[in-house]
Coordinates of C-alpha atoms and ligand atoms in Angstrom, one line a residue:
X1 CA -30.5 62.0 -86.7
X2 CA -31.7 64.5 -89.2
X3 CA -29.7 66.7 -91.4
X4 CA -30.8 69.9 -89.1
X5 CA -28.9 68.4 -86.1
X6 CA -26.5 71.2 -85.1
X7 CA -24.3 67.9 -83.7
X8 CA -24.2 66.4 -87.0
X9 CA -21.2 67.1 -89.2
X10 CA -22.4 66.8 -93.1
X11 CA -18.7 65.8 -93.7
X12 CA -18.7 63.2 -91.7
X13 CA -19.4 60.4 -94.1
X14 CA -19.5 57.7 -90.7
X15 CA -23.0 58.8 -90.0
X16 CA -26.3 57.3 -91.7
X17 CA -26.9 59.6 -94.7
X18 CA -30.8 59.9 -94.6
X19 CA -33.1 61.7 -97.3
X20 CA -34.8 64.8 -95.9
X21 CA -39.0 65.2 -96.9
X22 CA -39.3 63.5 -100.7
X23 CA -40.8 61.4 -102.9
X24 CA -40.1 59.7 -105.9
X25 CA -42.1 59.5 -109.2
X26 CA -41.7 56.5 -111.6
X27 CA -42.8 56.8 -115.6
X28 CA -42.8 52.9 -116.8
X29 CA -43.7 51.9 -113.2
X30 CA -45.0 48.4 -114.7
X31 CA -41.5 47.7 -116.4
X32 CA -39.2 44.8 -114.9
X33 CA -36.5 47.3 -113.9
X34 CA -38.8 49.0 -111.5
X35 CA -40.5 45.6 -110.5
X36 CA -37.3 44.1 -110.0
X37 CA -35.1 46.8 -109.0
X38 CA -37.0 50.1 -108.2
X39 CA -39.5 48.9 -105.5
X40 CA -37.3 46.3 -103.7
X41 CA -34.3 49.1 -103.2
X42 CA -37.3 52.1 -102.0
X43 CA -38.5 49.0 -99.7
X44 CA -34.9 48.3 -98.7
X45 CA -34.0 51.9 -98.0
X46 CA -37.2 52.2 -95.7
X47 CA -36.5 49.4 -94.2
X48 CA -32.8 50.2 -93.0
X49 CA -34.7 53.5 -91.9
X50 CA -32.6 55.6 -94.6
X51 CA -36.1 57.2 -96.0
X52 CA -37.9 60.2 -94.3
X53 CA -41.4 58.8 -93.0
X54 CA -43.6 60.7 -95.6
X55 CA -41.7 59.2 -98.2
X56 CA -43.9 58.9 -100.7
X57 CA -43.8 56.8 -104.1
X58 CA -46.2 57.4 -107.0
X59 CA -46.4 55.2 -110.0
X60 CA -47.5 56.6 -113.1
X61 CA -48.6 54.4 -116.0
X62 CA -51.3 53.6 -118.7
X63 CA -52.7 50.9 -116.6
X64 CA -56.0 50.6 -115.3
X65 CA -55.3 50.7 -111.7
X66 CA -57.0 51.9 -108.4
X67 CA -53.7 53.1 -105.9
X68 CA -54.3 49.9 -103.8
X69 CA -53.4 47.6 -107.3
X70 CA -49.9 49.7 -107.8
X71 CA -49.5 49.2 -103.7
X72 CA -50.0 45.5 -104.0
X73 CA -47.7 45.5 -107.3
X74 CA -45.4 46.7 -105.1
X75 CA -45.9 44.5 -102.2
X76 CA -45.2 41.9 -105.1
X77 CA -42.5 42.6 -106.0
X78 CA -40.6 43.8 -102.5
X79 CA -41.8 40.1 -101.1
X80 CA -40.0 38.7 -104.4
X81 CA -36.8 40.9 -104.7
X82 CA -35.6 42.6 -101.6
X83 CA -32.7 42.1 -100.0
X84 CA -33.6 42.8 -96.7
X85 CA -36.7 40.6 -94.8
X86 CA -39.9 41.9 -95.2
X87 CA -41.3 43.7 -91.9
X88 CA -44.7 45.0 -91.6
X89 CA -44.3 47.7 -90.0
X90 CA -42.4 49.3 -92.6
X91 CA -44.6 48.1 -95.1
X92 CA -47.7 49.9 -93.2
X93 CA -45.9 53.4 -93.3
X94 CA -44.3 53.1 -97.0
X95 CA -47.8 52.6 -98.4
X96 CA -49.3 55.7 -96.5
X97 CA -47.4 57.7 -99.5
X98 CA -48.1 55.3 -102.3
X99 CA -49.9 56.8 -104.9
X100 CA -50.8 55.3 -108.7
X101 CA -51.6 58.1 -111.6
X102 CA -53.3 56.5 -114.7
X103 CA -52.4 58.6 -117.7
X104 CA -49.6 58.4 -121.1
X105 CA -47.0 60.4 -122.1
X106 CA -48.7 62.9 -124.1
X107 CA -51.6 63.8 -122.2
X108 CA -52.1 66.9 -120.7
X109 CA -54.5 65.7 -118.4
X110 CA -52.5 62.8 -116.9
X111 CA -50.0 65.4 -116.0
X112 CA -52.0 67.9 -114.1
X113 CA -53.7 64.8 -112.2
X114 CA -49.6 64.3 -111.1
X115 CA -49.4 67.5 -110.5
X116 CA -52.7 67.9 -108.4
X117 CA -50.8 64.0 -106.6
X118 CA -47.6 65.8 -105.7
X119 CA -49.8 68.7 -104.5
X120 CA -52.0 66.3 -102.4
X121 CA -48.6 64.3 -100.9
X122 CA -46.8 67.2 -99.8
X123 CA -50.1 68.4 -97.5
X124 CA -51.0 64.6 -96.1
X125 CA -46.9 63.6 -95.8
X126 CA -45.0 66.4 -95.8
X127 CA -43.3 65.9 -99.1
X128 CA -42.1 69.7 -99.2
X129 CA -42.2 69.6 -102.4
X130 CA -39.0 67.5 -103.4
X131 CA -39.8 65.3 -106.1
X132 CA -37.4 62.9 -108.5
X133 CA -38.7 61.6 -111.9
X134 CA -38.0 58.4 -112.5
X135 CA -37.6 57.9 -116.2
X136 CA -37.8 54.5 -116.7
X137 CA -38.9 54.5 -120.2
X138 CA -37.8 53.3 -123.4
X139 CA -35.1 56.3 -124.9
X140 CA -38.2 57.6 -127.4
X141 CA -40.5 58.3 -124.7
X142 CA -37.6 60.8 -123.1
X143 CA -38.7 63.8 -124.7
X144 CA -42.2 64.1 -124.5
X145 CA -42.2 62.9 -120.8
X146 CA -39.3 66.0 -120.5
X147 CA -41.8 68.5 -122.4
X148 CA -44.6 67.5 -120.5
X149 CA -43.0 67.8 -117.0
X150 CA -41.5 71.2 -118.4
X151 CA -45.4 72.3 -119.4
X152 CA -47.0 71.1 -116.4
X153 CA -44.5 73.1 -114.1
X154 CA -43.3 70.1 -112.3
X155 CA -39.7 70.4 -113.1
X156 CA -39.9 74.1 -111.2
X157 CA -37.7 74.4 -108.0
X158 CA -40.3 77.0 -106.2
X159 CA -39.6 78.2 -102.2
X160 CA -36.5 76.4 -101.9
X161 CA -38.0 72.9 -102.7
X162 CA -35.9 70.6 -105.0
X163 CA -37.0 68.1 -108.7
X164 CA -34.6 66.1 -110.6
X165 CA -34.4 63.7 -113.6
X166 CA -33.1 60.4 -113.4
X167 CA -32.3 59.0 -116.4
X168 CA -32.2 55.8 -117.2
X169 CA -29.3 54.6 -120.2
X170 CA -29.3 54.0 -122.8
X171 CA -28.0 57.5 -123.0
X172 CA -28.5 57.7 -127.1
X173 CA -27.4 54.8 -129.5
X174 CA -24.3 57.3 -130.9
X175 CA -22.9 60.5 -130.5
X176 CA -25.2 62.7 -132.2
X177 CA -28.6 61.1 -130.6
X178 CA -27.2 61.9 -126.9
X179 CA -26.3 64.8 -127.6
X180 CA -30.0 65.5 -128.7
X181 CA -31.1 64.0 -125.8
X182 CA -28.9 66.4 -123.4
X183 CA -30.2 69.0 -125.2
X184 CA -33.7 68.2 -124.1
X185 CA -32.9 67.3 -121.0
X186 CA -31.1 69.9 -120.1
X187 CA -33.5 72.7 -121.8
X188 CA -35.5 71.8 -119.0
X189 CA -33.7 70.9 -115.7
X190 CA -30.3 71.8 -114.8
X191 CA -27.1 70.4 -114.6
X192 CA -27.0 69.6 -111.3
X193 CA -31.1 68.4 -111.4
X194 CA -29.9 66.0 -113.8
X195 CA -29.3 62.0 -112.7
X196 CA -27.7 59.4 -115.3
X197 CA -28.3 56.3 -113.7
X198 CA -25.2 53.7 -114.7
X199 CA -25.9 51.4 -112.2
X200 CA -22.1 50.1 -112.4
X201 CA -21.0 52.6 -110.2
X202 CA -23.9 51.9 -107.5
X203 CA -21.9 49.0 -107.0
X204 CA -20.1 48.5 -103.8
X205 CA -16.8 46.9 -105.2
X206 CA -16.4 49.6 -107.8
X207 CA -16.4 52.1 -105.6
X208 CA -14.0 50.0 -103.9
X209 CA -11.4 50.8 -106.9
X210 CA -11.3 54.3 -105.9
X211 CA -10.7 53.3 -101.7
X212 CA -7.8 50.2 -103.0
X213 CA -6.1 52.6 -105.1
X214 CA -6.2 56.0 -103.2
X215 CA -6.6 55.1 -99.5
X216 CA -3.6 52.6 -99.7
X217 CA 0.1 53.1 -100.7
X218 CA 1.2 49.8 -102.1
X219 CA -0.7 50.1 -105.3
X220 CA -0.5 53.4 -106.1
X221 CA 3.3 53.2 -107.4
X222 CA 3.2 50.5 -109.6
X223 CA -0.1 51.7 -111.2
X224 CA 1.5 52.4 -114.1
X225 CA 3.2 52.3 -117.8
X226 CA 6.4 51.3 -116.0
X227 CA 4.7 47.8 -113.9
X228 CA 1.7 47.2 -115.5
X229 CA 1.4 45.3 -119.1
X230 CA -1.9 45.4 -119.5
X231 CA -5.4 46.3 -118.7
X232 CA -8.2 43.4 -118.6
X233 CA -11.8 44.9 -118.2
X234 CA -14.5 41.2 -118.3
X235 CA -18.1 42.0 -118.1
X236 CA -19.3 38.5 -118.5
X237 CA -23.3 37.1 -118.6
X238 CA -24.3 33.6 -118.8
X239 CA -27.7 34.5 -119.5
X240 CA -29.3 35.3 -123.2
X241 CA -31.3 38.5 -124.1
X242 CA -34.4 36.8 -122.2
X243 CA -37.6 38.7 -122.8
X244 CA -35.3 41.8 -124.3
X245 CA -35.2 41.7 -128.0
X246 CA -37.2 44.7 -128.7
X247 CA -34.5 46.6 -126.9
X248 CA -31.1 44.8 -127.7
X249 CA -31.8 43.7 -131.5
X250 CA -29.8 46.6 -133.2
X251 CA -28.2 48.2 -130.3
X252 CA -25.6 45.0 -129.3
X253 CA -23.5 44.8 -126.5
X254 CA -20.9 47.0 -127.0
X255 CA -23.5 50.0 -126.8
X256 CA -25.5 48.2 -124.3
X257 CA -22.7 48.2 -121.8
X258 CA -19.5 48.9 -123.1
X259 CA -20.0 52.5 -123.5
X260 CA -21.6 53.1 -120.2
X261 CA -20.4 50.1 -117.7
X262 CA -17.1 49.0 -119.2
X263 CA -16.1 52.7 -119.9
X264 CA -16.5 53.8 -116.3
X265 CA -14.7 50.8 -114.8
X266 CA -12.2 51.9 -117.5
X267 CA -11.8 55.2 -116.1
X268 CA -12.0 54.8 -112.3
X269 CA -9.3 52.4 -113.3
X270 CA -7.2 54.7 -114.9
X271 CA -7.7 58.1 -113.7
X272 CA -5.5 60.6 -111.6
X273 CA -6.6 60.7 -107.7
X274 CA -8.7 63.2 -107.9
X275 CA -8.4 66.2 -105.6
X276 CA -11.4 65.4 -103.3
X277 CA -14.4 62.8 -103.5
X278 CA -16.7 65.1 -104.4
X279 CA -18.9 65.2 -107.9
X280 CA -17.1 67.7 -109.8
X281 CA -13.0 66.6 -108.9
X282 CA -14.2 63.3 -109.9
X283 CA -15.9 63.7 -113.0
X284 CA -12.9 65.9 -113.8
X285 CA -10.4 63.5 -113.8
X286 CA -12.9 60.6 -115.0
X287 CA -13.4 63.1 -118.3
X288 CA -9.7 63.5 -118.5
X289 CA -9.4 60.0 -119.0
X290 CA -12.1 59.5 -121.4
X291 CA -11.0 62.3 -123.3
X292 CA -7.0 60.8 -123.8
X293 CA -8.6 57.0 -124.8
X294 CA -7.3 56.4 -128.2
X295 CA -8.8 54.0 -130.6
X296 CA -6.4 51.3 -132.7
X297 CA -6.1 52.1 -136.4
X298 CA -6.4 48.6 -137.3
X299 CA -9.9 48.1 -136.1
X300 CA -10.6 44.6 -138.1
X301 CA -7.5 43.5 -135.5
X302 CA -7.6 45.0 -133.0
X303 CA -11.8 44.3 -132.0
X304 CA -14.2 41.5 -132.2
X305 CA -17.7 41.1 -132.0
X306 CA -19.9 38.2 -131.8
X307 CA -23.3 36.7 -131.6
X308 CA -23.7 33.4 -129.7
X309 CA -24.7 30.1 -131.5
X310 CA -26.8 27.5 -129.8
X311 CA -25.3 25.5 -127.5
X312 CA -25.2 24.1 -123.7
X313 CA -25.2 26.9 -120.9
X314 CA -25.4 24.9 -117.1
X315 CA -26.5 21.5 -118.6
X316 CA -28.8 22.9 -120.8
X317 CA -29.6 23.1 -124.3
X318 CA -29.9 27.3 -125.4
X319 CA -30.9 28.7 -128.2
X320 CA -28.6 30.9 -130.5
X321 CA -29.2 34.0 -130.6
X322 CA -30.8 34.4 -134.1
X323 CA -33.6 31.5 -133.3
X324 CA -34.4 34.2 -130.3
X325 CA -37.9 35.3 -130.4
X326 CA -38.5 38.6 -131.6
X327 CA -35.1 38.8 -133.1
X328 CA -34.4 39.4 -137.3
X329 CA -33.0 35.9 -138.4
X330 CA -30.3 38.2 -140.3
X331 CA -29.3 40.1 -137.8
X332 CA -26.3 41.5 -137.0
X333 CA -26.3 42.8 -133.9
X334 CA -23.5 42.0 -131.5
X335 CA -23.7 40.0 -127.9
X336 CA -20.0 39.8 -127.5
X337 CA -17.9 42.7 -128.0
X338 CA -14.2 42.8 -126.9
X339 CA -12.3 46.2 -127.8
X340 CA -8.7 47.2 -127.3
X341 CA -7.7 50.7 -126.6
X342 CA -5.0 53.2 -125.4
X343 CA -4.9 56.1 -123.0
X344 CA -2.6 58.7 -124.2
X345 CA -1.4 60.8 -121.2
X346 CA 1.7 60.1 -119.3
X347 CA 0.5 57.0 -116.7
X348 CA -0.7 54.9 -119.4
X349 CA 1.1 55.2 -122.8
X350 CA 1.3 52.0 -125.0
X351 CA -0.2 49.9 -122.1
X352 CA -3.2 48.1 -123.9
X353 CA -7.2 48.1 -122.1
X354 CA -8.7 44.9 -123.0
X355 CA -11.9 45.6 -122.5
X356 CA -15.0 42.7 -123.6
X357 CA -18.7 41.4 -122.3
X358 CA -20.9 38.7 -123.5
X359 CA -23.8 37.3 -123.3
X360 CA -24.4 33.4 -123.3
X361 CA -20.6 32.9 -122.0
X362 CA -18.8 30.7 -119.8
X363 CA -20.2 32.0 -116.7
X364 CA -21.2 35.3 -115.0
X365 CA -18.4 37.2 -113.8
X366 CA -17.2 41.0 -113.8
X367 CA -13.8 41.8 -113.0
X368 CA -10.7 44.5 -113.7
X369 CA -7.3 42.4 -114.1
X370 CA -4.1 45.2 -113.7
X371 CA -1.7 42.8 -115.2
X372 CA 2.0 43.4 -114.3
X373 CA 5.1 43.0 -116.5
X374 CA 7.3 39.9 -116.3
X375 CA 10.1 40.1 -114.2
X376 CA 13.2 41.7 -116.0
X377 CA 15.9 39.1 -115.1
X378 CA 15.0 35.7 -113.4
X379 CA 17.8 33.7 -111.4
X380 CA 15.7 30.4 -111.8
X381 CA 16.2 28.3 -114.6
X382 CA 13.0 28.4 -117.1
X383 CA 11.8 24.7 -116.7
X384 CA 11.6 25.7 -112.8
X385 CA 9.3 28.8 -113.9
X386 CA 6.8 27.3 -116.4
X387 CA 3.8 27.7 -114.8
X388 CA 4.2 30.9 -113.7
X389 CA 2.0 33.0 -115.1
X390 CA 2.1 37.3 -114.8
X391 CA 1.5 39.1 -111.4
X392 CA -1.9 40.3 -111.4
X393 CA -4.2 42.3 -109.1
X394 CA -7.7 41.3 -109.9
X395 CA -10.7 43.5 -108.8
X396 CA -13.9 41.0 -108.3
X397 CA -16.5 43.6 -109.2
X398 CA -19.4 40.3 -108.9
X399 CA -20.3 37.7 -108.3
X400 CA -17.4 36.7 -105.6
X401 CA -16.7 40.4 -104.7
X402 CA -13.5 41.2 -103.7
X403 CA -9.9 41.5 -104.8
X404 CA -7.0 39.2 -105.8
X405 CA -3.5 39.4 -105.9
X406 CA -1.8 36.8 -107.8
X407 CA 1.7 35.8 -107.3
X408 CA 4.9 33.3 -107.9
X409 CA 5.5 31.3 -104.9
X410 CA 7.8 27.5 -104.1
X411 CA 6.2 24.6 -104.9
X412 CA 7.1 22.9 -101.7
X413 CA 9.8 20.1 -102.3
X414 CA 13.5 19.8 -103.3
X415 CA 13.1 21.5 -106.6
X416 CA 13.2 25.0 -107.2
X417 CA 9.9 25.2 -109.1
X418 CA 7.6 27.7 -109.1
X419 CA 4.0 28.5 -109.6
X420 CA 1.0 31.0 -109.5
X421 CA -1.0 31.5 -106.0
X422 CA -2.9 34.2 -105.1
X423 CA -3.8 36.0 -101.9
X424 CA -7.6 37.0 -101.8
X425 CA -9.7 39.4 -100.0
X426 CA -13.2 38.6 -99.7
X427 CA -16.4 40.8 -98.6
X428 CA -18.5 38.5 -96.9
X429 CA -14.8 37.1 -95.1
X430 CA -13.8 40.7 -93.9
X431 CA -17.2 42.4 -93.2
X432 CA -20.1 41.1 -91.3
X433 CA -22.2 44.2 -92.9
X434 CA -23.7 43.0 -96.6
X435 CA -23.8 45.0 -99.4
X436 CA -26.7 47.2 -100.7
X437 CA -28.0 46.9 -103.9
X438 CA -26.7 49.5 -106.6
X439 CA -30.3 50.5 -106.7
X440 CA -30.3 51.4 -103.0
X441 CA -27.7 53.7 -103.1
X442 CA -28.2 55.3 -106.6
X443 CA -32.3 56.4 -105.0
X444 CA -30.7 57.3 -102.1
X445 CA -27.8 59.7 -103.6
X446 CA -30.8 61.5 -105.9
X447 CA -32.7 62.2 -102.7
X448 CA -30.4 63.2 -101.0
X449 CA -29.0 65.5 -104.1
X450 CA -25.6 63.7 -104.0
X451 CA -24.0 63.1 -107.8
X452 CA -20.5 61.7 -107.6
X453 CA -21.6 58.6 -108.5
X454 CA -23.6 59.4 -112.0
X455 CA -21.9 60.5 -115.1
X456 CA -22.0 63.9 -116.6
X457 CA -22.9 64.6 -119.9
X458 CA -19.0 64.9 -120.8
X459 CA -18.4 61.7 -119.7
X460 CA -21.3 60.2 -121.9
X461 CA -20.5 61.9 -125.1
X462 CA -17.2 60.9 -124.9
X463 CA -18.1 57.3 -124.7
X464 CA -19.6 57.7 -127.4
X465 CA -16.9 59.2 -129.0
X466 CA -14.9 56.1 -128.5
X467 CA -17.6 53.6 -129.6
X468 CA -19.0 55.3 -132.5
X469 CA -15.9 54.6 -135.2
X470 CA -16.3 51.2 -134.3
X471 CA -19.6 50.7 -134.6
X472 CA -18.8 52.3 -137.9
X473 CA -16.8 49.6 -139.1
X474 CA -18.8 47.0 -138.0
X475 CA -21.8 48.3 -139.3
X476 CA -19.6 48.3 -142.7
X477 CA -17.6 45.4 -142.1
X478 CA -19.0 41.6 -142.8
X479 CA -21.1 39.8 -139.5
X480 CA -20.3 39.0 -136.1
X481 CA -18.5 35.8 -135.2
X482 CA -20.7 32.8 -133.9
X483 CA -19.2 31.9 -130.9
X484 CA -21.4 28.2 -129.0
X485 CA -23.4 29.5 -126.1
X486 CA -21.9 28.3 -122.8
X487 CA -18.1 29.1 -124.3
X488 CA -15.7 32.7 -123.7
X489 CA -16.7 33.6 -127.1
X490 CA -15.4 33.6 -130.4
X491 CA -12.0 32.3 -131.5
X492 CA -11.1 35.3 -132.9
X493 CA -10.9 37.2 -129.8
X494 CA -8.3 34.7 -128.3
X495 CA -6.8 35.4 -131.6
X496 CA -6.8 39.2 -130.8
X497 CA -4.6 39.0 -127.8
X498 CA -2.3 36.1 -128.9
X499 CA -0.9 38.1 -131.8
X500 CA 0.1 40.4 -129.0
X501 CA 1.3 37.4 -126.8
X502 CA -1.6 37.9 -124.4
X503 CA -4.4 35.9 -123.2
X504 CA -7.5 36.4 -121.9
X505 CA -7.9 35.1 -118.6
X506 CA -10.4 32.1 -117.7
X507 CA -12.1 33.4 -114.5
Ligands
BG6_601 C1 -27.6 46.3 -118.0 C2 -27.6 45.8 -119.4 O1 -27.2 47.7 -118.0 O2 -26.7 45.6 -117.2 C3 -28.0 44.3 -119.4 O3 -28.6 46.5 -120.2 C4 -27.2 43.5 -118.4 O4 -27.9 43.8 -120.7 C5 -27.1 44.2 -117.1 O5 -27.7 42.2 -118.3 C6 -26.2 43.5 -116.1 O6 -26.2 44.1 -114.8 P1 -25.7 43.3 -113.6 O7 -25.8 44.3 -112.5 O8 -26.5 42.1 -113.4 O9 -24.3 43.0 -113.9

């Protein structure tokens, strides 16, 4: 059904929402994120018929390639990494719009042999004009390729046709550097031309934190300084940097995901309901929430980074992280990173946010614990109550998505003893439809001009904000802990939470 259907109620969120007449350009088109990401999700969307069929895709790189070797790149990497099968048919009308442009960043000539591209695909597809740049480039290639689109008129919006940026993080490496980077960006496109990509929020089960806590009444109430103790926010990888050292020596994990991912689940968590779903209520209260987060003043105590040692991760031996190639054997750059912090507004005073990733640890899981309060009187004696841990609601963000709520209940027998169980909800249990790839819908929602699910530049700078003092005092303050590869990190973030009576949960 297309959006021009006088039957078809925009509103009604039930309905396919399918891009109108658009392409999509990609700068660092032979990267892994596009090969593994980018290409499979444009395939995917084709394939679930979510595309317009001139959709056309145009790869622009230094590379020595005729449009038939980006096309069979592509075909590549769909056949490797899409989720959905592979059908011909779709294949055979995606590459009728597949285009390759040879050129670099600061050529004048590369860009007006895009711009004479675009030109060509909006006469043989239909294109209309609509076009989104892809920036999948390394953070110091941002503003030339922004200058260069602003000099080659390619950003303009002429005769009702649409462009936008997507940006790719990192958004900056501090405060000051993204706020330079808005500036670019935003001296050429505007606001609402603009796309942060945090692919977090692409994620089916964290959009789900917004549908468990606002379409549903149980939660809501106890959501709050009066039930809830704490706040546990795990972003957990098993895997090393891999083939990533160029980009991850010196910026660590806490800017590598803490101030984008971790942040956002932080404040989807924690925010007000907002007063509708669209972009601007949400980023309103998202922002509020951000803007209250207040940092310990004990920072030596109160967060710990560390860099994995070598050790045994799935049966095999792995390398620490300073014997990785391409890394500075002194380095100090951090792969775990676990951070405490506050919200100051009514809801949340004085209950702590846990919040910690890691590379190289036990095993790969994301999740949001809300950890409840122990009861305030209990009737059974204590030996009958030892194992009983605090009530929990767990959010499975990946890999087992779904949601836990963890309980006391009778051991069966004579005694009176109880003990943790926990009630589960599981996607691929309740729903026979799987989930898209955040990819999917992120390319989607920039077609189709929809932003609720991409940060503002508030919302980034006030990340930033939060992460910059400590990245301050680590810079200042001694070396990361070694923590073994293969283990939940180092001792000293067990040793964090303890002193508060806490512990970090084993998922
Ligand atoms: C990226 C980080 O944003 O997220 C990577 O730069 C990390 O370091 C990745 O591995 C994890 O994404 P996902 O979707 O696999 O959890």
């Amino acid at each position: 059904m297309s959006s021009s259907n006088p039957l078809r109620d925009p509103a009604d969120r039930r309905l396919p929402r399918i891009a109108g007449p658009s392409g999509l350009v990609i700068f660092g088109v032979t990267g892994d994120l596009s090969r593994k990401k980018l290409m499979p999700a444009v395939y995917d969307l084709a394939n679930r018929g979510l595309l317009p069929p001139g959709f056309s895709l145009v790869g622009f790189a230094r590379r020595d390639w005729e449009h038939e070797d980006f096309a069979e790149v592509v075909h590549d990497a769909v056949k490797e990494h899409a989720r959905t099968p592979f059908r011909e048919e779709v294949w055979q009308q995606l590459i009728q719009g597949m285009r390759f442009v040879q050129g670099t960043f600061d050529d004048d000539e590369s860009f007006e042999r895009l711009r004479d591209t675009i030109e060509e695909l909006d006469k043989a597809q239909g294109t209309g004009g609509n076009f989104a740049f892809y920036l999948s480039v390394p953070p110091s290639a941002f503003p030339v390729v922004i200058q260069q689109l602003k000099k080659h008129r390619l950003a303009d919006q002429s005769n009702g046709s649409w462009r936008r940026a997507v940006i790719e993080k990192p958004f900056g490496h501090d405060l000051k550097s993204a706020e330079d980077l808005n500036t670019t960006v935003e001296e050429v496109f505007a606001p609402d031309q603009v796309f942060r990509i945090d692919h977090y929020l692409g994620k089916e089960t964290v959009q789900n934190i917004l549908a468990l806590r606002f379409a549903n009444t149980m939660f809501e109430p106890i959501w709050n300084r009066s039930f809830v103790d704490h706040v546990q926010i795990t972003m957990a990888e098993d895997i090393g940097i891999g083939g990533r050292a160029g980009y991850y020596d010196g910026i660590g994990a806490a800017r590598d995901v803490i101030q984008n991912h971790l942040l956002q689940l932080m404040a989807l968590t924690a925010m007000e309901e907002p007063a509708s779903f669209d972009a601007d209520a949400l980023a309103a209260e998202k922002t509020k929430v951000l803007g209250a987060v207040k940092l310990p003043k004990d920072l030596g105590r109160d967060t710990v980074r560390g860099q994995y040692a070598e050790g045994w991760q799935g049966g095999e031996k792995a390398v620490g992280y300073l014997q990785e190639e391409g890394i500075d054997p002194n380095s100090k750059t951090d792969t775990y990173a676990a951070i405490k912090v506050e919200i100051d507004n009514r809801r949340w005073a004085g209950v702590p946010f846990y919040l910690r990733t890691g590379k190289r640890l036990g095993r790969r899981v994301t999740e949001i614990a809300v950890v409840f309060q122990r009861a305030p009187h209990s009737p059974f004696d204590t030996t009958a109550t030892e194992e009983l841990g605090s009530n929990a609601i767990v959010i499975r963000v990946q890999p087992d998505e779904g949601v836990t709520v963890r309980f006391g209940s009778k051991v069966p027998g004579t005694s009176m003893e109880i003990r943790d169980v926990s009630m589960d909800f599981a996607y691929g249990e309740s729903f026979t439809e799987s989930s898209p790839e955040a990819y999917e819908r992120l390319i989607l929602d920039v077609l189709l001009g929809d932003s609720n699910l991409f940060p503002r530049t508030e919302e980034v700078e006030l990340s930033w904000k939060i992460l910059d003092p400590i990245e301050e005092y680590w810079d200042k303050h001694g070396r990361p802990a070694q923590y073994p590869s293969g283990t939940w990190g180092p001792v000293e973030a067990d040793e964090m939470l303890a002193r508060e009576g806490r512990s970090w949960r084993r998922p």
